[in-house]
Each structure stands twice: as structure tokens, then as C-alpha cells.
mmCIF file of C-alpha atoms in Angstrom:
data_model
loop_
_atom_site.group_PDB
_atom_site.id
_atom_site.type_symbol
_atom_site.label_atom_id
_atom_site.label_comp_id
_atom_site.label_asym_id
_atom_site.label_seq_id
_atom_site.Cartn_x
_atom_site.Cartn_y
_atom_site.Cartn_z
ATOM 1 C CA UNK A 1 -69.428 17.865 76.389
ATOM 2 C CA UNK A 2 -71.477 20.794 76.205
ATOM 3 C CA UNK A 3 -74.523 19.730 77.821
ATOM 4 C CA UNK A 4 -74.944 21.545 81.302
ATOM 5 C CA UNK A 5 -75.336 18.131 82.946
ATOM 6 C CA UNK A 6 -74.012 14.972 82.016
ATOM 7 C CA UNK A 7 -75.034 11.502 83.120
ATOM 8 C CA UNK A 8 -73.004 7.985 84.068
ATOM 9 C CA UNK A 9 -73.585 5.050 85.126
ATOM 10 C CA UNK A 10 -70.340 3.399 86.903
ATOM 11 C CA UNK A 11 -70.747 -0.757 88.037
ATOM 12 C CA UNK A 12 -68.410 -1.585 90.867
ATOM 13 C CA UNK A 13 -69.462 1.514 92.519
ATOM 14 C CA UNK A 14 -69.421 0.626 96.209
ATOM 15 C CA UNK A 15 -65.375 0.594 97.220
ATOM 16 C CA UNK A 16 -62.003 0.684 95.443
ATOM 17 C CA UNK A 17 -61.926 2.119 91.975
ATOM 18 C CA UNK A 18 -65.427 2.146 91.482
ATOM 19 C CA UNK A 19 -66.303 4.274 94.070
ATOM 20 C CA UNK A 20 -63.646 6.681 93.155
ATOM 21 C CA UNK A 21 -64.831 6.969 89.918
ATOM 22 C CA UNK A 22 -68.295 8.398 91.735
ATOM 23 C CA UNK A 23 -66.659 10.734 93.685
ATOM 24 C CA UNK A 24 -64.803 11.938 91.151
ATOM 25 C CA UNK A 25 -67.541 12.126 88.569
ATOM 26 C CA UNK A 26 -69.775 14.206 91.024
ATOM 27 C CA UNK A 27 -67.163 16.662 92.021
ATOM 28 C CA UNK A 28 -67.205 17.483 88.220
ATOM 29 C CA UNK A 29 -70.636 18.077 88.189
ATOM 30 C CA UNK A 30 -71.758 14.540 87.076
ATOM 31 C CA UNK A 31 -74.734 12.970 87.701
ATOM 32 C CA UNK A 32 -74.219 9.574 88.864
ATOM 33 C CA UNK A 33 -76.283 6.123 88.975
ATOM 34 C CA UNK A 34 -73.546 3.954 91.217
ATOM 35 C CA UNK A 35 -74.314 0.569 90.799
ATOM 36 C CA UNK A 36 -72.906 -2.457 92.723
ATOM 37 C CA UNK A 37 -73.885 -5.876 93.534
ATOM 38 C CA UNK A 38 -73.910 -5.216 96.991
ATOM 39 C CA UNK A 39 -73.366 -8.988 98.098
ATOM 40 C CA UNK A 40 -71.178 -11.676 98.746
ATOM 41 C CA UNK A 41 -70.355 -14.172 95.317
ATOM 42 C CA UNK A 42 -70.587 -17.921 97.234
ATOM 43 C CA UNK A 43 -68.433 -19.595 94.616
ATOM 44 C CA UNK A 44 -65.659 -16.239 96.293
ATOM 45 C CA UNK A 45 -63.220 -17.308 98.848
ATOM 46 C CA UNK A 46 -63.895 -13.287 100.077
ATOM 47 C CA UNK A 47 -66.365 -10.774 100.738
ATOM 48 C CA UNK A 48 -67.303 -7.976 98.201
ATOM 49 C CA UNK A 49 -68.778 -5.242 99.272
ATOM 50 C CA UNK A 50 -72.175 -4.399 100.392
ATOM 51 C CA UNK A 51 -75.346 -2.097 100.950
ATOM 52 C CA UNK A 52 -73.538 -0.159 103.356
ATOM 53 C CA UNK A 53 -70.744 0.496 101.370
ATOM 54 C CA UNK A 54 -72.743 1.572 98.202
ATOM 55 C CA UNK A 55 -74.500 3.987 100.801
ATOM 56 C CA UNK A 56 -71.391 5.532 102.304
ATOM 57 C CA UNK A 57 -70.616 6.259 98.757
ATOM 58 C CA UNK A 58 -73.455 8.484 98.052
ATOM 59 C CA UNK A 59 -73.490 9.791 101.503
ATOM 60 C CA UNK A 60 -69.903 11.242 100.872
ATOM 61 C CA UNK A 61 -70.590 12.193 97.606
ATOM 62 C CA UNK A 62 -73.768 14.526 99.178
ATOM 63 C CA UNK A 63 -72.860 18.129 98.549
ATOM 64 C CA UNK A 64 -70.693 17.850 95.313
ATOM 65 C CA UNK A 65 -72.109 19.564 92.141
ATOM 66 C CA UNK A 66 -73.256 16.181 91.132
ATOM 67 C CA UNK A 67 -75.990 13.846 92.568
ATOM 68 C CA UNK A 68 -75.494 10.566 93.031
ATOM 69 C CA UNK A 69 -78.095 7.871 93.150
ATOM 70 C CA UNK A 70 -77.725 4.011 94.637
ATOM 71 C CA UNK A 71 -78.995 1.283 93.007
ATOM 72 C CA UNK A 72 -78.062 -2.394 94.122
ATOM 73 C CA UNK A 73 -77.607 -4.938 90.332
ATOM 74 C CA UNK A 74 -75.667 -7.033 89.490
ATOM 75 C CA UNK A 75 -73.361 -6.499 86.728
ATOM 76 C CA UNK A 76 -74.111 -9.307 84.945
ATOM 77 C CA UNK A 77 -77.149 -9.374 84.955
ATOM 78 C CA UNK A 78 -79.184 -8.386 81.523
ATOM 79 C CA UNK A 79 -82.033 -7.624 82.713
ATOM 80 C CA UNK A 80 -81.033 -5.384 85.903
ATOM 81 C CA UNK A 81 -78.743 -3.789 84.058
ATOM 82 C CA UNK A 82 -81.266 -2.879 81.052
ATOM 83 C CA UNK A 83 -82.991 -1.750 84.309
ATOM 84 C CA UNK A 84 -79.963 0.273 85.455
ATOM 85 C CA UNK A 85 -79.844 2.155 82.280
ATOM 86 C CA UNK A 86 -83.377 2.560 82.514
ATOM 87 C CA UNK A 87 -83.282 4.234 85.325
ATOM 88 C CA UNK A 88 -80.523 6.984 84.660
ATOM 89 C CA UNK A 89 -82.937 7.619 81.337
ATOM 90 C CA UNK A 90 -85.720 8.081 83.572
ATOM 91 C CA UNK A 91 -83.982 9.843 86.760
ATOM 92 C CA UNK A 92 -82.056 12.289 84.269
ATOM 93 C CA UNK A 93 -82.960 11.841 80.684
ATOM 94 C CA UNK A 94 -80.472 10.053 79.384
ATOM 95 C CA UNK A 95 -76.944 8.878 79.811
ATOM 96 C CA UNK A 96 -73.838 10.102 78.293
ATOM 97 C CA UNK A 97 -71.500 7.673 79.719
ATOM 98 C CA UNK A 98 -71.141 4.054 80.988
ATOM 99 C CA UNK A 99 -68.089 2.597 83.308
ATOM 100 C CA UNK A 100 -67.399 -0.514 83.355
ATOM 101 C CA UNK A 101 -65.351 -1.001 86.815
ATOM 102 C CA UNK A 102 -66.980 -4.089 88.451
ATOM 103 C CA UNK A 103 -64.798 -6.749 88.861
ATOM 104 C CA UNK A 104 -63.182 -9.553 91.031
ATOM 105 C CA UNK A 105 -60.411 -12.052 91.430
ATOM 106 C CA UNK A 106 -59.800 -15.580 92.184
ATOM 107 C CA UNK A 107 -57.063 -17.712 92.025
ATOM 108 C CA UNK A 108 -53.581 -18.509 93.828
ATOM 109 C CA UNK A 109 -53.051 -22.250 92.180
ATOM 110 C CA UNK A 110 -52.980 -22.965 88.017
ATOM 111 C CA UNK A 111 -55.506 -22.953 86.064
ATOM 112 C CA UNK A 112 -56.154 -26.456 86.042
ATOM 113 C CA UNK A 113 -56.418 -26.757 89.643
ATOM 114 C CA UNK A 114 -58.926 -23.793 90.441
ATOM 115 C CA UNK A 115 -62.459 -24.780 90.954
ATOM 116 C CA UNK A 116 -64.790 -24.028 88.007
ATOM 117 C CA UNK A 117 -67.239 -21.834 89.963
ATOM 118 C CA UNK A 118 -64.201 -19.693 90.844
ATOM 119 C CA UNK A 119 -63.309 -19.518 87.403
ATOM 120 C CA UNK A 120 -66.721 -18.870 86.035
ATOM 121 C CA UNK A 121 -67.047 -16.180 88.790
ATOM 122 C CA UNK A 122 -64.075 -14.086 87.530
ATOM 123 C CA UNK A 123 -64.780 -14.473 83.676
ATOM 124 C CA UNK A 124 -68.369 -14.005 84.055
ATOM 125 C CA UNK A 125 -67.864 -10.389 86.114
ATOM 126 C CA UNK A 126 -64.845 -9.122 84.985
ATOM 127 C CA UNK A 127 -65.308 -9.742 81.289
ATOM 128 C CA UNK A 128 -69.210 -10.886 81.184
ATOM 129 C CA UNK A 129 -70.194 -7.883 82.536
ATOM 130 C CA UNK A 130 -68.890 -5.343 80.497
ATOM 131 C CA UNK A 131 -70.112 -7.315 77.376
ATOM 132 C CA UNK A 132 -73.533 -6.982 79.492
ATOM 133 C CA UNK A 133 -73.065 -3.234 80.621
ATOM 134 C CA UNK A 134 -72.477 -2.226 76.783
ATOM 135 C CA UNK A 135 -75.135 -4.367 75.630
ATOM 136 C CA UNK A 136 -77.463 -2.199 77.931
ATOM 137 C CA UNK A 137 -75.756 0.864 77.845
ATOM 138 C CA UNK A 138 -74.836 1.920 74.408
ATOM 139 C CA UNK A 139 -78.188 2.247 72.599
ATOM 140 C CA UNK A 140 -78.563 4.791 75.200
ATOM 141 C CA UNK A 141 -75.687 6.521 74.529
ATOM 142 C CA UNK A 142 -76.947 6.349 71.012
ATOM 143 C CA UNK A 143 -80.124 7.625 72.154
ATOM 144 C CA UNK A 144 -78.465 10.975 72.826
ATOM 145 C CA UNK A 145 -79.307 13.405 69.811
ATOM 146 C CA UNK A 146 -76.603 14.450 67.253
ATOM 147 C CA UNK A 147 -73.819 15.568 67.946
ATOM 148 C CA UNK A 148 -73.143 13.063 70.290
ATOM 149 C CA UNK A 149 -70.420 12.542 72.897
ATOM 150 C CA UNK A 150 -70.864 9.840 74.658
ATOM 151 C CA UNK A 151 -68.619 7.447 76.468
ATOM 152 C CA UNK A 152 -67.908 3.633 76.969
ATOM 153 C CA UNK A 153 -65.270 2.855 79.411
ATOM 154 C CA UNK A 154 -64.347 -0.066 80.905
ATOM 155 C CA UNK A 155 -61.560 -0.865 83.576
ATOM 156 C CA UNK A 156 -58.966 -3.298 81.895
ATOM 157 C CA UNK A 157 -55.322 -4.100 84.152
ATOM 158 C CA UNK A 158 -52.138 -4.972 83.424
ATOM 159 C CA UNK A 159 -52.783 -8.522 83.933
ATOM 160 C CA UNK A 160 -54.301 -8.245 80.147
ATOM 161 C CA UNK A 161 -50.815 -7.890 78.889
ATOM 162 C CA UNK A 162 -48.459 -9.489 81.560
ATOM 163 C CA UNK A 163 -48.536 -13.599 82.226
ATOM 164 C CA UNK A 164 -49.514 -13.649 86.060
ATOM 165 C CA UNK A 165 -49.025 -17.046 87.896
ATOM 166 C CA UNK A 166 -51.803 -18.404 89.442
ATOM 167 C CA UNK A 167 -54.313 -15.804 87.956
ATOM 168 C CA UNK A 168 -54.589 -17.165 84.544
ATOM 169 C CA UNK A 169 -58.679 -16.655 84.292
ATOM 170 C CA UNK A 170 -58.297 -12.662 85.436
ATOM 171 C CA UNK A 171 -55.542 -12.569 83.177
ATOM 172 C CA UNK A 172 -57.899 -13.840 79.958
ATOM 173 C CA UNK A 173 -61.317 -12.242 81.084
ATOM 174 C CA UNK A 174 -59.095 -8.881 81.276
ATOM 175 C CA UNK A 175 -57.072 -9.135 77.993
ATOM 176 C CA UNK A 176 -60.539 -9.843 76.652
ATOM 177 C CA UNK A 177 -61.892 -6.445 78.020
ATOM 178 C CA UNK A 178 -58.964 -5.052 76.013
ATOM 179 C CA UNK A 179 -60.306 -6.788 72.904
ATOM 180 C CA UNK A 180 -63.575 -5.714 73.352
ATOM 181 C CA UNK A 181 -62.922 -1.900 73.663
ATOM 182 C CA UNK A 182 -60.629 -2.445 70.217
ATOM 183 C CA UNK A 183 -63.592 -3.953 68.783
ATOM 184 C CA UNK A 184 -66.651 -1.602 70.131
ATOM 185 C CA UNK A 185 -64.513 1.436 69.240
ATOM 186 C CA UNK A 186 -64.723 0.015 65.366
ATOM 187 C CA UNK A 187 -68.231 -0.899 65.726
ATOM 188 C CA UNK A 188 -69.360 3.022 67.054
ATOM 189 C CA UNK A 189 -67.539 4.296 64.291
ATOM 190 C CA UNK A 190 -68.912 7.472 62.919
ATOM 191 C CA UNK A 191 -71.535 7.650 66.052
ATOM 192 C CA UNK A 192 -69.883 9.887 67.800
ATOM 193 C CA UNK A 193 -69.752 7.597 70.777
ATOM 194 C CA UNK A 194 -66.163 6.250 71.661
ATOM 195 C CA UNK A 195 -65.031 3.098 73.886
ATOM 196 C CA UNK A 196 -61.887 3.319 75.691
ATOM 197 C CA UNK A 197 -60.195 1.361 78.869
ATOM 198 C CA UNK A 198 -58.089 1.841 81.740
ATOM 199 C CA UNK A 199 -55.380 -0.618 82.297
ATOM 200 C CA UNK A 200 -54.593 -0.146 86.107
ATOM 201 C CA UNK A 201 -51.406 -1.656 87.961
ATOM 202 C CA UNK A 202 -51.308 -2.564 91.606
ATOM 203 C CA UNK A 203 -54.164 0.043 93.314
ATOM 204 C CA UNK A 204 -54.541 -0.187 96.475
ATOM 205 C CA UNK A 205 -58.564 -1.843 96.648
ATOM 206 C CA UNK A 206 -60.022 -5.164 97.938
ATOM 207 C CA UNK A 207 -58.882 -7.322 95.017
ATOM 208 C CA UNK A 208 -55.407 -6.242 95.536
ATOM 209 C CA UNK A 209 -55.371 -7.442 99.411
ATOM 210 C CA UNK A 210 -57.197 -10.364 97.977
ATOM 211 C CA UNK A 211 -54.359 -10.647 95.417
ATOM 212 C CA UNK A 212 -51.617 -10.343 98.312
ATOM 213 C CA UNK A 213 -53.723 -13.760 100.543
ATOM 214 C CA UNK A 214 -53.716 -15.622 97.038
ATOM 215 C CA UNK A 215 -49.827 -15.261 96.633
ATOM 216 C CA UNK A 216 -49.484 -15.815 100.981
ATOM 217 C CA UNK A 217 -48.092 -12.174 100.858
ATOM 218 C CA UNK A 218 -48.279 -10.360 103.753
ATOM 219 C CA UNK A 219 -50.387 -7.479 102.497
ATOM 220 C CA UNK A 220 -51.129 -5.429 99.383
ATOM 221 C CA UNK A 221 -47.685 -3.277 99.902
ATOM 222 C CA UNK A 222 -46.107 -5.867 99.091
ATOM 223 C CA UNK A 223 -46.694 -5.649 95.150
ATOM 224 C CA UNK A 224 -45.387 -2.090 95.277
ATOM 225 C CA UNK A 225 -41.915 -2.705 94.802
ATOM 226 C CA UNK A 226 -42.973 -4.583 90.929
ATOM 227 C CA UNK A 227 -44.042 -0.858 89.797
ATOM 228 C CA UNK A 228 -41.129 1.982 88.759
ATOM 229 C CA UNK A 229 -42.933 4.308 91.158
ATOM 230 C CA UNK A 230 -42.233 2.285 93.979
ATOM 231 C CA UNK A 231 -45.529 2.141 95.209
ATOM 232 C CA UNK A 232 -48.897 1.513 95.303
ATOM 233 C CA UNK A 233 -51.557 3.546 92.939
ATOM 234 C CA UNK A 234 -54.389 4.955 94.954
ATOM 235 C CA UNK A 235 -58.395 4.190 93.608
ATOM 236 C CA UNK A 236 -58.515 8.339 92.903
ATOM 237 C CA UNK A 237 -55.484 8.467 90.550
ATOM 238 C CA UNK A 238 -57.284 5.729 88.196
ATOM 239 C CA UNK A 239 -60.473 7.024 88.838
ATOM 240 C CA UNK A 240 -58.648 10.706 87.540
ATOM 241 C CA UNK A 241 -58.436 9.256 84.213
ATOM 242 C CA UNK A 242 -61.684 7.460 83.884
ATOM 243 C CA UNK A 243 -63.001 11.165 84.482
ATOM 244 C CA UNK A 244 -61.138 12.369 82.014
ATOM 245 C CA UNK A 245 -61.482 9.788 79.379
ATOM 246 C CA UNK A 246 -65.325 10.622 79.843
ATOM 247 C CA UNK A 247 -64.356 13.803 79.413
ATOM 248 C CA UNK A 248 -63.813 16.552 76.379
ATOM 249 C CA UNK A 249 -60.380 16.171 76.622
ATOM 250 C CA UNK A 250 -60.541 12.052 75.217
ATOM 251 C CA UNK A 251 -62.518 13.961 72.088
ATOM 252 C CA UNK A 252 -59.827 12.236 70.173
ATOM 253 C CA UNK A 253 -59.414 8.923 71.457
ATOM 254 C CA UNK A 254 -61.452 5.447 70.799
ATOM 255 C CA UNK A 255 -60.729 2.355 70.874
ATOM 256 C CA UNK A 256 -57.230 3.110 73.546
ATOM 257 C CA UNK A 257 -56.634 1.282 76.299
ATOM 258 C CA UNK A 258 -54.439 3.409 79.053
ATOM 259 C CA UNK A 259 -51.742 2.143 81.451
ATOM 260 C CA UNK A 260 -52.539 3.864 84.591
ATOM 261 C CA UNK A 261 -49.900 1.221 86.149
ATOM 262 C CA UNK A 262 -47.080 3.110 88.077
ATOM 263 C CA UNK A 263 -44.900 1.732 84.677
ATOM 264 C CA UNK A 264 -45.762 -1.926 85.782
ATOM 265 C CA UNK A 265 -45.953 -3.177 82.350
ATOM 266 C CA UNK A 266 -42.557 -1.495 81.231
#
């Protein structure tokens, strides 16, 4: 992108991959609105993060080439994040990329069994709220002037292409965020705004620890022996090609969704 300063907006900004993303958008010279919900989900067996995490975020992100700004929505929410948008329009002038990284899990029993609210919680964020975040966010991409280069990214997993007992609704709302990015990539065609995904294996955030109780593991380490690397991903190494795929270097590429999964889903 040529233009001296670019602009994102990243959801699920206040820990794991999210917050990674921030940093390492702002050490590239980003500017940065870091959105999060920034309170507990009562239909959640766990807590998500909050104020103070969102603000340690842009405290530790003070003194990068970026500048990062706080803002406290939830992700699926239409009209705080049309306000979210807003707000990186009116903060910086516009927005040349949107991440889609918000998400949570729920599970540990089939489908059948799990409680609806549970189930509602995990489709509703993890898929609702991308389909929310580019309803917002790409007519201001496409408010950019030609040439354009902006971005749509959204943070997909492996669960979207491998069966996982016990976490059948992250499993569907995530192969649907797949689906999405296949179809959004189509519908941008000849905009020159592209949509691509991530498709992280076991990282070592909240919903993987949360992951770990669900299967009566004890700890997220545990799922580091399923991945050819033989360990866990950190939140920077996804968070390295979220920066990228907003990046010049994805010039190329719509409509992809990357493994960024230690070879999990070999």
C-alpha cells in the first residue's frame, strides 16, 4: 500500500491473537482501532477478557510507529460496529483494512447435549460477527479512492476442516468463516479490495486453555503433540501473517484461506 499511513480495525483485540495482531500492526506503522467486547458472555462457562486488558494493549503498543486507539463493542453488534468503523473514518480518514479475530468456544459434550445459549454464543461471535464486521467494514474499504488496496481478513482454524469431538458448533461457525471469505472474495471482484483468512492450529490463547478444561486436559500443552511441530503456535506467529496478508505482499491473493497450524491439518 502506498499510502504513508494505513488504517485497521482488528475485533478480538484485547488478548490472544487479537491483540497480537495490534502489536504487530503498529510496529509496522499501522494505525489501529482495537476493538473488544471487554466483558464476560453469561451464557460462557469462562471469562473473556476485559477493559483492562484492551488497555494494556494500547499501553504496550505506546511508542510503536503506529497509534493505537481502544474502543470497547461488541462484535456482533450492527450498530457498534457501524460505530467502530465510524470512528477509524473519523479518527484517521478512512480504513484500509478490517480483522476479523473475535471469537470464542464452548463445548466438551455433543452437539445435542450442549445448551442452546452456548451454542448460539459461539455461532453468533465466531461466525455472526464477521458477517457483521464486513457488513460494516467494507463500504469503507470501498470508500477508499481508486486504486484501492484494501483488506478483509478474518481468523478461520483448523476446526473448519477437521471433525472435532465435542466442538461441533465452533467447528460449523468456523468452516462457515471459510465460506464466507470464498464468497466475499467473488463478490469484491474487480474492487480492488480482497478477503482472505487465517486458519490457525493450537495457539497458545484463552480459548485454547478453555479448549484443554472442555476435553479435562490438564492444560493447553497438551494439544501440542497433535501438530508436526511439536508444539504450540504463539498469538505473534498468526498475528505475522494477518500483517502480512494486509500487507503488499497478499497483492495477489483473495479469497485464500491460510493454515498457520504447525501442519495440524496434514
Amino acid at each position: 500500500m502506498s499510502r504513508e499511513m494505513r488504517v485497521a480495525l482488528v475485533t478480538g483485540a484485547a488478548r490472544g491473537i487479537g491483540a497480537a495482531t495490534v502489536g504487530t500492526l503498529a510496529a509496522e506503522g499501522w494505525s489501529v482501532l482495537a476493538v473488544d467486547r471487554c466483558a464476560d458472555d453469561p451464557s460462557l462457562p469462562y471469562h473473556l477478557a476485559t477493559q483492562a486488558d484492551l488497555d494494556a494493549v494500547v499501553a504496550q503498543a505506546a511508542g510503536s510507529p503506529g497509534e493505537v486507539h481502544g474502543l470497547a463493542a461488541d462484535t456482533r453488534d450492527h450498530t457498534a460496529m457501524a460505530a467502530a468503523v465510524a470512528e477509524a473514518e473519523r479518527r484517521w480518514g478512512g480504513l484500509d483494512a478490517a480483522l476479523a479475530v473475535a471469537g470464542v468456544v464452548a463445548g466438551g459434550m455433543p452437539l445435542w447435549e450442549m445448551p442452546i445459549e452456548q451454542e448460539e454464543a459461539v455461532v453468533s461471535t465466531d461466525l455472526g460477527g464477521v458477517m457483521v464486521l464486513a457488513r460494516a467494514a467494507i463500504p469503507a474499504l470501498l470508500r477508499r479512492p481508486e486504486p484501492r488496496h484494501g483488506r478483509f481478513l478474518a481468523v478461520a482454524s483448523a476446526a473448519a476442516t477437521r471433525g472435532l469431538p465435542m466442538l461441533a458448533a465452533y467447528c460449523a461457525a468456523k468452516a462457515g468463516v471459510a465460506g464466507l471469505i470464498r464468497a466475499l472474495a467473488t463478490e469484491l471482484r474487480g474492487t480492488g479490495v480482497t478477503a482472505n483468512a487465517v486458519s490457525p492450529g493450537s495457539t497458545d490463547t484463552p480459548i485454547l486453555a478453555e479448549s484443554a478444561r472442555l476435553y479435562g486436559l490438564p492444560g493447553a500443552g497438551s494439544f501440542a503433540a497433535q501438530q508436526p511441530l511439536d508444539r504450540l503456535l504463539a498469538p505473534e506467529e498468526v498475528a505475522a501473517a494477518l500483517a502480512w496478508l494486509a500487507g503488499d505482499g497478499s497483492s495477489g491473493m483473495t479469497g485464500a484461506v491460510v493454515p498457520v497450524d504447525g501442519g495440524l491439518a496434514l
